C-alpha cells in the first residue's frame, strides 16, 4: 500500500523518489563530491571520464529533481541524476542510460540481503519485502520465483546472523 510506505518513509531518514517512472526507496548519505566521484569511478572500472566537475555540480544544485547528465563514454553507469536538493546541495545518484533486461545477471545474494535488511529496518513485513524486490529484480518477476526469492533471503540472513530480518521472513 503506497500510503503505508509513504508514512514509514516520512518517519525515517529515507526518502522515496520517482526515478524514470518507478518509485524507489533510497537511503541518503551525506558525502563529498570527491567521495561521490570515487564511488562512480569504482562502479565504472575506475574511469575518470565520468566524474562530476564543479560546473556540473553547480548545474545540479540549481536544477529541479529529475535533471540528469549522460556522459558520452560507454559505461554501465554513465548517467548522473539529481533527485532533489537539500540546503542548496544536490542529491545525486547514478544509473544506466538505457535498460535492456536481457543484459542483466541476477544480483548477488549479498546485495539482495542488504536491500532486504534496509526494507525490514523501515518496518516492511515479509510479503512487502518480497513484493518490493520481485517488482524490481527482473530475475524474480514471476509468481513461481517468489519461493526462490524467499528461500534465497532466508539462507542469506541465516548465514549473516541477521536476526531482525530472519524474524520478519519467518513470519
Short mmCIF file of N, CA and C in Angstrom, two decimals:
data_model
loop_
_atom_site.label_atom_id
_atom_site.label_comp_id
_atom_site.label_asym_id
_atom_site.label_seq_id
_atom_site.Cartn_x
_atom_site.Cartn_y
_atom_site.Cartn_z
N UNK A 1 0.85 -1.17 0.00
CA UNK A 1 0.00 0.00 0.00
C UNK A 1 0.90 1.24 0.00
N UNK A 2 0.78 2.09 -1.03
CA UNK A 2 1.65 3.25 -1.18
C UNK A 2 1.52 4.23 -0.02
N UNK A 3 0.33 4.41 0.54
CA UNK A 3 0.15 5.33 1.66
C UNK A 3 0.93 4.86 2.88
N UNK A 4 0.90 3.55 3.14
CA UNK A 4 1.63 2.99 4.28
C UNK A 4 3.14 3.17 4.10
N UNK A 5 3.62 2.91 2.91
CA UNK A 5 5.04 3.10 2.62
C UNK A 5 5.42 4.56 2.80
N UNK A 6 4.58 5.47 2.28
CA UNK A 6 4.84 6.90 2.41
C UNK A 6 4.93 7.32 3.88
N UNK A 7 4.02 6.78 4.72
CA UNK A 7 4.04 7.10 6.15
C UNK A 7 5.36 6.66 6.79
N UNK A 8 5.79 5.43 6.46
CA UNK A 8 7.03 4.91 7.02
C UNK A 8 8.23 5.75 6.61
N UNK A 9 8.22 6.17 5.35
CA UNK A 9 9.35 6.94 4.86
C UNK A 9 9.44 8.29 5.54
N UNK A 10 8.30 8.89 5.85
CA UNK A 10 8.30 10.20 6.50
C UNK A 10 8.83 10.11 7.92
N UNK A 11 8.81 8.93 8.51
CA UNK A 11 9.25 8.77 9.89
C UNK A 11 10.75 8.51 9.99
N UNK A 12 11.43 8.19 8.90
CA UNK A 12 12.84 7.81 8.97
C UNK A 12 13.72 8.74 8.19
N UNK A 13 14.97 8.29 8.00
CA UNK A 13 15.96 9.06 7.25
C UNK A 13 15.95 8.70 5.77
N UNK A 14 14.94 8.00 5.33
CA UNK A 14 14.86 7.58 3.94
C UNK A 14 13.90 8.48 3.18
N UNK A 15 13.94 8.39 1.89
CA UNK A 15 13.05 9.19 1.06
C UNK A 15 12.64 8.34 -0.13
N UNK A 16 11.53 8.67 -0.72
CA UNK A 16 11.08 7.95 -1.91
C UNK A 16 11.05 8.94 -3.05
N UNK A 17 11.62 8.55 -4.15
CA UNK A 17 11.65 9.42 -5.32
C UNK A 17 11.16 8.64 -6.53
N UNK A 18 10.66 9.36 -7.49
CA UNK A 18 10.25 8.72 -8.73
C UNK A 18 11.42 8.81 -9.70
N UNK A 19 11.98 7.68 -10.05
CA UNK A 19 13.12 7.64 -10.95
C UNK A 19 12.68 6.96 -12.22
N UNK A 20 12.57 7.74 -13.29
CA UNK A 20 12.13 7.21 -14.58
C UNK A 20 10.88 6.37 -14.43
N UNK A 21 9.91 6.93 -13.78
CA UNK A 21 8.55 6.44 -13.63
C UNK A 21 8.39 5.24 -12.69
N UNK A 22 9.40 4.87 -11.93
CA UNK A 22 9.22 3.82 -10.93
C UNK A 22 9.68 4.34 -9.58
N UNK A 23 8.83 4.18 -8.57
CA UNK A 23 9.22 4.64 -7.25
C UNK A 23 10.25 3.69 -6.66
N UNK A 24 11.25 4.29 -6.02
CA UNK A 24 12.34 3.53 -5.45
C UNK A 24 12.65 4.10 -4.08
N UNK A 25 12.90 3.23 -3.15
CA UNK A 25 13.30 3.66 -1.81
C UNK A 25 14.80 3.84 -1.81
N UNK A 26 15.25 4.95 -1.28
CA UNK A 26 16.68 5.25 -1.23
C UNK A 26 17.10 5.59 0.18
N UNK A 27 18.35 5.39 0.46
CA UNK A 27 18.95 5.84 1.71
C UNK A 27 20.01 6.86 1.32
N UNK A 28 19.91 8.04 1.90
CA UNK A 28 20.84 9.10 1.55
C UNK A 28 22.02 9.10 2.51
N UNK A 29 23.19 9.39 1.95
CA UNK A 29 24.41 9.57 2.74
C UNK A 29 25.00 10.91 2.36
N UNK A 30 25.39 11.68 3.34
CA UNK A 30 25.99 12.98 3.10
C UNK A 30 27.49 12.78 2.86
N UNK A 31 27.88 12.77 1.58
CA UNK A 31 29.28 12.56 1.23
C UNK A 31 29.76 13.73 0.39
N UNK A 32 31.06 13.85 0.28
CA UNK A 32 31.63 14.94 -0.52
C UNK A 32 31.52 14.59 -2.01
N UNK A 33 31.72 15.60 -2.83
CA UNK A 33 31.71 15.38 -4.27
C UNK A 33 32.83 14.42 -4.66
N UNK A 34 33.99 14.55 -4.02
CA UNK A 34 35.11 13.64 -4.31
C UNK A 34 34.73 12.20 -3.97
N UNK A 35 34.07 12.00 -2.82
CA UNK A 35 33.63 10.64 -2.46
C UNK A 35 32.62 10.10 -3.47
N UNK A 36 31.69 10.95 -3.88
CA UNK A 36 30.71 10.54 -4.89
C UNK A 36 31.42 10.11 -6.17
N UNK A 37 32.36 10.95 -6.62
CA UNK A 37 33.11 10.62 -7.84
C UNK A 37 33.90 9.32 -7.68
N UNK A 38 34.47 9.09 -6.51
CA UNK A 38 35.20 7.84 -6.26
C UNK A 38 34.27 6.63 -6.40
N UNK A 39 33.06 6.75 -5.87
CA UNK A 39 32.10 5.64 -5.97
C UNK A 39 31.70 5.41 -7.43
N UNK A 40 31.43 6.50 -8.15
CA UNK A 40 31.07 6.38 -9.57
C UNK A 40 32.23 5.74 -10.34
N UNK A 41 33.46 6.15 -10.05
CA UNK A 41 34.61 5.56 -10.74
C UNK A 41 34.74 4.07 -10.42
N UNK A 42 34.56 3.70 -9.15
CA UNK A 42 34.66 2.29 -8.76
C UNK A 42 33.63 1.44 -9.49
N UNK A 43 32.43 1.97 -9.63
CA UNK A 43 31.36 1.22 -10.30
C UNK A 43 31.53 1.19 -11.82
N UNK A 44 32.42 2.01 -12.34
CA UNK A 44 32.64 2.09 -13.79
C UNK A 44 34.07 1.72 -14.17
N UNK A 45 34.68 0.85 -13.41
CA UNK A 45 36.03 0.40 -13.77
C UNK A 45 37.08 1.47 -13.68
N UNK A 46 36.92 2.39 -12.73
CA UNK A 46 37.88 3.46 -12.44
C UNK A 46 38.04 4.48 -13.57
N UNK A 47 37.01 4.68 -14.35
CA UNK A 47 37.06 5.65 -15.44
C UNK A 47 36.89 7.07 -14.89
N UNK A 48 37.95 7.89 -15.05
CA UNK A 48 37.89 9.28 -14.59
C UNK A 48 37.09 10.15 -15.56
N UNK A 49 36.68 9.58 -16.68
CA UNK A 49 35.91 10.34 -17.67
C UNK A 49 34.47 10.53 -17.23
N UNK A 50 34.08 9.94 -16.11
CA UNK A 50 32.69 10.01 -15.65
C UNK A 50 32.54 10.82 -14.37
N UNK A 51 33.46 11.72 -14.10
CA UNK A 51 33.42 12.49 -12.87
C UNK A 51 32.57 13.75 -13.02
N UNK A 52 31.89 14.09 -11.94
CA UNK A 52 31.12 15.32 -11.87
C UNK A 52 32.08 16.44 -11.48
N UNK A 53 32.26 17.42 -12.35
CA UNK A 53 33.14 18.54 -12.02
C UNK A 53 32.33 19.64 -11.32
N UNK A 54 33.00 20.69 -10.90
CA UNK A 54 32.33 21.75 -10.13
C UNK A 54 31.25 22.44 -10.96
N UNK A 55 31.45 22.56 -12.26
CA UNK A 55 30.43 23.19 -13.11
C UNK A 55 29.16 22.37 -13.20
N UNK A 56 29.31 21.06 -13.39
CA UNK A 56 28.15 20.18 -13.45
C UNK A 56 27.45 20.12 -12.09
N UNK A 57 28.25 20.13 -11.03
CA UNK A 57 27.69 20.12 -9.67
C UNK A 57 26.85 21.38 -9.44
N UNK A 58 27.35 22.52 -9.84
CA UNK A 58 26.60 23.78 -9.70
C UNK A 58 25.32 23.74 -10.53
N UNK A 59 25.39 23.15 -11.71
CA UNK A 59 24.20 22.99 -12.55
C UNK A 59 23.14 22.16 -11.81
N UNK A 60 23.55 21.03 -11.22
CA UNK A 60 22.61 20.20 -10.47
C UNK A 60 22.05 20.94 -9.26
N UNK A 61 22.89 21.75 -8.59
CA UNK A 61 22.45 22.47 -7.39
C UNK A 61 21.32 23.44 -7.69
N UNK A 62 21.26 23.93 -8.93
CA UNK A 62 20.21 24.90 -9.28
C UNK A 62 19.15 24.31 -10.20
N UNK A 63 19.12 22.99 -10.30
CA UNK A 63 18.19 22.34 -11.21
C UNK A 63 17.10 21.59 -10.46
N UNK A 64 15.97 21.38 -11.10
CA UNK A 64 14.88 20.64 -10.45
C UNK A 64 15.18 19.14 -10.40
N UNK A 65 14.50 18.42 -9.50
CA UNK A 65 14.65 16.96 -9.47
C UNK A 65 14.36 16.35 -10.83
N UNK A 66 15.11 15.33 -11.16
CA UNK A 66 14.94 14.66 -12.45
C UNK A 66 15.92 15.13 -13.50
N UNK A 67 16.64 16.23 -13.22
CA UNK A 67 17.66 16.69 -14.15
C UNK A 67 18.77 15.64 -14.19
N UNK A 68 19.24 15.33 -15.38
CA UNK A 68 20.30 14.32 -15.47
C UNK A 68 21.32 14.71 -16.52
N UNK A 69 22.48 14.08 -16.42
CA UNK A 69 23.55 14.27 -17.39
C UNK A 69 24.08 12.89 -17.75
N UNK A 70 24.10 12.59 -19.04
CA UNK A 70 24.65 11.33 -19.51
C UNK A 70 26.00 11.59 -20.17
N UNK A 71 27.03 10.95 -19.65
CA UNK A 71 28.35 11.07 -20.24
C UNK A 71 28.38 10.26 -21.54
N UNK A 72 29.07 10.76 -22.56
CA UNK A 72 29.09 10.06 -23.84
C UNK A 72 29.92 8.77 -23.82
N UNK A 73 30.69 8.59 -22.78
CA UNK A 73 31.56 7.42 -22.68
C UNK A 73 30.74 6.16 -22.46
N UNK A 74 31.03 5.10 -23.20
CA UNK A 74 30.30 3.85 -22.95
C UNK A 74 30.67 3.31 -21.57
N UNK A 75 29.66 3.09 -20.78
CA UNK A 75 29.87 2.62 -19.41
C UNK A 75 28.55 2.12 -18.87
N UNK A 76 28.60 1.23 -17.90
CA UNK A 76 27.36 0.69 -17.34
C UNK A 76 26.55 1.78 -16.64
N UNK A 77 27.21 2.60 -15.80
CA UNK A 77 26.53 3.67 -15.05
C UNK A 77 27.04 5.02 -15.54
N UNK A 78 26.58 5.45 -16.69
CA UNK A 78 27.11 6.69 -17.28
C UNK A 78 26.17 7.87 -17.15
N UNK A 79 25.11 7.74 -16.34
CA UNK A 79 24.16 8.83 -16.18
C UNK A 79 24.08 9.24 -14.71
N UNK A 80 24.28 10.53 -14.47
CA UNK A 80 24.14 11.11 -13.13
C UNK A 80 22.79 11.81 -13.11
N UNK A 81 22.03 11.57 -12.04
CA UNK A 81 20.70 12.17 -11.93
C UNK A 81 20.57 12.91 -10.61
N UNK A 82 19.92 14.06 -10.67
CA UNK A 82 19.65 14.86 -9.48
C UNK A 82 18.27 14.47 -8.95
N UNK A 83 18.24 13.98 -7.72
CA UNK A 83 16.99 13.52 -7.12
C UNK A 83 16.28 14.62 -6.33
N UNK A 84 16.95 15.71 -6.12
CA UNK A 84 16.39 16.80 -5.33
C UNK A 84 17.50 17.68 -4.81
N UNK A 85 17.20 18.43 -3.77
CA UNK A 85 18.12 19.41 -3.25
C UNK A 85 17.88 19.54 -1.74
N UNK A 86 18.94 19.54 -0.95
CA UNK A 86 18.83 19.75 0.49
C UNK A 86 19.82 20.84 0.88
N UNK A 87 19.32 21.92 1.45
CA UNK A 87 20.16 23.04 1.89
C UNK A 87 21.12 23.51 0.81
N UNK A 88 20.64 23.58 -0.42
CA UNK A 88 21.44 24.07 -1.53
C UNK A 88 22.36 23.04 -2.16
N UNK A 89 22.40 21.84 -1.61
CA UNK A 89 23.26 20.79 -2.16
C UNK A 89 22.40 19.79 -2.92
N UNK A 90 22.83 19.44 -4.13
CA UNK A 90 22.04 18.48 -4.90
C UNK A 90 22.18 17.06 -4.32
N UNK A 91 21.09 16.30 -4.41
CA UNK A 91 21.10 14.89 -4.05
C UNK A 91 21.34 14.14 -5.35
N UNK A 92 22.51 13.51 -5.47
CA UNK A 92 22.90 12.87 -6.72
C UNK A 92 22.89 11.36 -6.61
N UNK A 93 22.60 10.72 -7.71
CA UNK A 93 22.70 9.28 -7.83
C UNK A 93 23.21 8.98 -9.23
N UNK A 94 23.50 7.74 -9.50
CA UNK A 94 23.93 7.37 -10.85
C UNK A 94 23.20 6.12 -11.29
N UNK A 95 23.04 6.01 -12.59
CA UNK A 95 22.28 4.91 -13.16
C UNK A 95 22.77 4.64 -14.56
N UNK A 96 22.12 3.72 -15.24
CA UNK A 96 22.49 3.43 -16.62
C UNK A 96 21.63 4.28 -17.56
N UNK A 97 22.19 4.58 -18.72
CA UNK A 97 21.48 5.41 -19.70
C UNK A 97 20.25 4.69 -20.25
N UNK A 98 20.42 3.46 -20.60
CA UNK A 98 19.31 2.69 -21.12
C UNK A 98 19.26 1.35 -20.42
N UNK A 99 18.16 0.69 -20.54
CA UNK A 99 17.93 -0.52 -19.76
C UNK A 99 17.50 -1.65 -20.67
N UNK A 100 18.32 -2.67 -20.77
CA UNK A 100 17.99 -3.86 -21.55
C UNK A 100 18.02 -5.06 -20.59
N UNK A 101 16.85 -5.50 -20.11
CA UNK A 101 16.81 -6.59 -19.13
C UNK A 101 17.54 -7.85 -19.56
N UNK A 102 17.68 -8.08 -20.86
CA UNK A 102 18.35 -9.30 -21.31
C UNK A 102 19.84 -9.29 -20.99
N UNK A 103 20.39 -8.10 -20.70
CA UNK A 103 21.81 -8.00 -20.39
C UNK A 103 22.10 -8.17 -18.90
N UNK A 104 21.05 -8.26 -18.10
CA UNK A 104 21.24 -8.31 -16.65
C UNK A 104 21.52 -9.72 -16.15
N UNK A 105 22.38 -9.78 -15.15
CA UNK A 105 22.58 -11.01 -14.39
C UNK A 105 21.76 -10.89 -13.12
N UNK A 106 21.47 -12.00 -12.50
CA UNK A 106 20.80 -11.95 -11.20
C UNK A 106 21.73 -11.25 -10.21
N UNK A 107 21.18 -10.43 -9.32
CA UNK A 107 22.03 -9.77 -8.33
C UNK A 107 22.62 -10.80 -7.37
N UNK A 108 23.79 -10.48 -6.86
CA UNK A 108 24.44 -11.36 -5.88
C UNK A 108 23.59 -11.40 -4.61
N UNK A 109 23.58 -12.54 -3.95
CA UNK A 109 22.78 -12.70 -2.74
C UNK A 109 23.11 -11.66 -1.68
N UNK A 110 24.38 -11.29 -1.57
CA UNK A 110 24.75 -10.31 -0.54
C UNK A 110 24.12 -8.95 -0.83
N UNK A 111 23.99 -8.59 -2.12
CA UNK A 111 23.35 -7.33 -2.49
C UNK A 111 21.86 -7.38 -2.14
N UNK A 112 21.20 -8.48 -2.47
CA UNK A 112 19.78 -8.61 -2.16
C UNK A 112 19.57 -8.59 -0.64
N UNK A 113 20.50 -9.16 0.12
CA UNK A 113 20.35 -9.16 1.58
C UNK A 113 20.46 -7.75 2.15
N UNK A 114 21.30 -6.91 1.56
CA UNK A 114 21.41 -5.51 2.01
C UNK A 114 20.08 -4.79 1.76
N UNK A 115 19.50 -5.02 0.58
CA UNK A 115 18.20 -4.42 0.27
C UNK A 115 17.14 -4.90 1.25
N UNK A 116 17.14 -6.19 1.50
CA UNK A 116 16.17 -6.79 2.41
C UNK A 116 16.31 -6.21 3.82
N UNK A 117 17.54 -6.10 4.30
CA UNK A 117 17.77 -5.56 5.65
C UNK A 117 17.27 -4.13 5.75
N UNK A 118 17.52 -3.32 4.73
CA UNK A 118 17.05 -1.95 4.75
C UNK A 118 15.54 -1.85 4.78
N UNK A 119 14.87 -2.70 4.02
CA UNK A 119 13.40 -2.69 4.00
C UNK A 119 12.83 -3.13 5.35
N UNK A 120 13.45 -4.12 5.96
CA UNK A 120 12.99 -4.58 7.28
C UNK A 120 13.23 -3.50 8.33
N UNK A 121 14.35 -2.81 8.25
CA UNK A 121 14.62 -1.70 9.18
C UNK A 121 13.56 -0.62 9.07
N UNK A 122 12.95 -0.47 7.90
CA UNK A 122 11.90 0.52 7.71
C UNK A 122 10.54 0.01 8.17
N UNK A 123 10.46 -1.26 8.56
CA UNK A 123 9.21 -1.80 9.06
C UNK A 123 8.43 -2.63 8.05
N UNK A 124 9.01 -2.94 6.91
CA UNK A 124 8.33 -3.78 5.93
C UNK A 124 8.13 -5.18 6.51
N UNK A 125 7.02 -5.80 6.18
CA UNK A 125 6.74 -7.18 6.56
C UNK A 125 7.17 -8.10 5.41
N UNK A 126 7.17 -9.41 5.68
CA UNK A 126 7.67 -10.39 4.72
C UNK A 126 7.07 -10.21 3.33
N UNK A 127 5.74 -10.14 3.23
CA UNK A 127 5.11 -10.03 1.92
C UNK A 127 5.50 -8.73 1.22
N UNK A 128 5.65 -7.66 1.99
CA UNK A 128 6.02 -6.37 1.40
C UNK A 128 7.47 -6.41 0.88
N UNK A 129 8.37 -7.05 1.64
CA UNK A 129 9.76 -7.18 1.20
C UNK A 129 9.82 -7.97 -0.10
N UNK A 130 9.15 -9.11 -0.11
CA UNK A 130 9.17 -9.98 -1.29
C UNK A 130 8.55 -9.26 -2.49
N UNK A 131 7.40 -8.61 -2.29
CA UNK A 131 6.75 -7.90 -3.40
C UNK A 131 7.64 -6.78 -3.94
N UNK A 132 8.22 -6.00 -3.03
CA UNK A 132 9.07 -4.88 -3.44
C UNK A 132 10.24 -5.38 -4.28
N UNK A 133 10.92 -6.41 -3.79
CA UNK A 133 12.08 -6.93 -4.52
C UNK A 133 11.67 -7.60 -5.83
N UNK A 134 10.59 -8.34 -5.80
CA UNK A 134 10.14 -9.04 -7.00
C UNK A 134 9.75 -8.05 -8.11
N UNK A 135 9.18 -6.91 -7.72
CA UNK A 135 8.78 -5.90 -8.71
C UNK A 135 9.98 -5.24 -9.36
N UNK A 136 11.12 -5.25 -8.68
CA UNK A 136 12.27 -4.51 -9.17
C UNK A 136 13.41 -5.37 -9.67
N UNK A 137 13.44 -6.63 -9.31
CA UNK A 137 14.51 -7.52 -9.76
C UNK A 137 13.97 -8.40 -10.86
N UNK A 138 14.46 -8.15 -12.06
CA UNK A 138 13.92 -8.79 -13.26
C UNK A 138 13.91 -10.31 -13.12
N UNK A 139 14.93 -10.89 -12.51
CA UNK A 139 15.03 -12.33 -12.41
C UNK A 139 13.98 -12.95 -11.49
N UNK A 140 13.26 -12.13 -10.72
CA UNK A 140 12.23 -12.63 -9.81
C UNK A 140 10.87 -12.06 -10.15
N UNK A 141 10.56 -11.96 -11.44
CA UNK A 141 9.32 -11.30 -11.83
C UNK A 141 8.11 -12.22 -11.95
N UNK A 142 8.28 -13.50 -11.82
CA UNK A 142 7.14 -14.41 -11.95
C UNK A 142 6.70 -14.96 -10.61
N UNK A 143 5.45 -15.38 -10.54
CA UNK A 143 4.93 -15.96 -9.29
C UNK A 143 5.75 -17.14 -8.84
N UNK A 144 6.22 -17.97 -9.78
CA UNK A 144 6.99 -19.15 -9.42
C UNK A 144 8.34 -18.78 -8.79
N UNK A 145 8.80 -17.56 -9.03
CA UNK A 145 10.07 -17.12 -8.48
C UNK A 145 9.97 -16.63 -7.04
N UNK A 146 8.75 -16.43 -6.54
CA UNK A 146 8.59 -15.93 -5.18
C UNK A 146 9.23 -16.87 -4.17
N UNK A 147 8.97 -18.18 -4.31
CA UNK A 147 9.56 -19.14 -3.38
C UNK A 147 11.08 -19.11 -3.45
N UNK A 148 11.62 -19.00 -4.65
CA UNK A 148 13.08 -18.95 -4.81
C UNK A 148 13.65 -17.71 -4.13
N UNK A 149 12.98 -16.57 -4.27
CA UNK A 149 13.44 -15.34 -3.64
C UNK A 149 13.40 -15.47 -2.12
N UNK A 150 12.29 -15.98 -1.59
CA UNK A 150 12.17 -16.14 -0.13
C UNK A 150 13.24 -17.09 0.39
N UNK A 151 13.45 -18.21 -0.29
CA UNK A 151 14.47 -19.17 0.16
C UNK A 151 15.87 -18.54 0.13
N UNK A 152 16.15 -17.79 -0.93
CA UNK A 152 17.44 -17.14 -1.00
C UNK A 152 17.63 -16.15 0.15
N UNK A 153 16.60 -15.34 0.41
CA UNK A 153 16.68 -14.37 1.50
C UNK A 153 16.86 -15.06 2.85
N UNK A 154 16.12 -16.13 3.08
CA UNK A 154 16.24 -16.85 4.35
C UNK A 154 17.64 -17.44 4.51
N UNK A 155 18.20 -18.00 3.45
CA UNK A 155 19.54 -18.58 3.51
C UNK A 155 20.57 -17.50 3.83
N UNK A 156 20.47 -16.36 3.17
CA UNK A 156 21.45 -15.29 3.35
C UNK A 156 21.37 -14.72 4.77
N UNK A 157 20.16 -14.46 5.27
CA UNK A 157 20.06 -13.85 6.59
C UNK A 157 20.54 -14.80 7.68
N UNK A 158 20.34 -16.09 7.50
CA UNK A 158 20.85 -17.05 8.49
C UNK A 158 22.37 -17.09 8.46
N UNK A 159 22.96 -17.08 7.27
CA UNK A 159 24.42 -17.09 7.14
C UNK A 159 25.04 -15.84 7.75
N UNK A 160 24.35 -14.73 7.67
CA UNK A 160 24.89 -13.47 8.17
C UNK A 160 24.37 -13.11 9.57
N UNK A 161 23.61 -14.01 10.16
CA UNK A 161 23.05 -13.81 11.50
C UNK A 161 22.29 -12.48 11.61
N UNK A 162 21.42 -12.24 10.65
CA UNK A 162 20.61 -11.03 10.63
C UNK A 162 19.29 -11.33 11.32
N UNK A 163 19.27 -11.25 12.64
CA UNK A 163 18.13 -11.72 13.43
C UNK A 163 16.84 -10.96 13.13
N UNK A 164 16.91 -9.65 12.99
CA UNK A 164 15.69 -8.85 12.72
C UNK A 164 15.07 -9.26 11.39
N UNK A 165 15.89 -9.46 10.38
CA UNK A 165 15.39 -9.85 9.07
C UNK A 165 14.88 -11.28 9.13
N UNK A 166 15.59 -12.16 9.82
CA UNK A 166 15.19 -13.56 9.94
C UNK A 166 13.82 -13.65 10.58
N UNK A 167 13.57 -12.85 11.61
CA UNK A 167 12.27 -12.86 12.28
C UNK A 167 11.17 -12.42 11.31
N UNK A 168 11.45 -11.43 10.49
CA UNK A 168 10.46 -10.94 9.51
C UNK A 168 10.15 -12.02 8.48
N UNK A 169 11.18 -12.67 7.95
CA UNK A 169 10.98 -13.64 6.88
C UNK A 169 10.39 -14.95 7.38
N UNK A 170 10.52 -15.21 8.68
CA UNK A 170 9.98 -16.46 9.23
C UNK A 170 8.49 -16.34 9.52
N UNK A 171 8.00 -15.12 9.59
CA UNK A 171 6.57 -14.93 9.95
C UNK A 171 5.65 -15.15 8.78
#
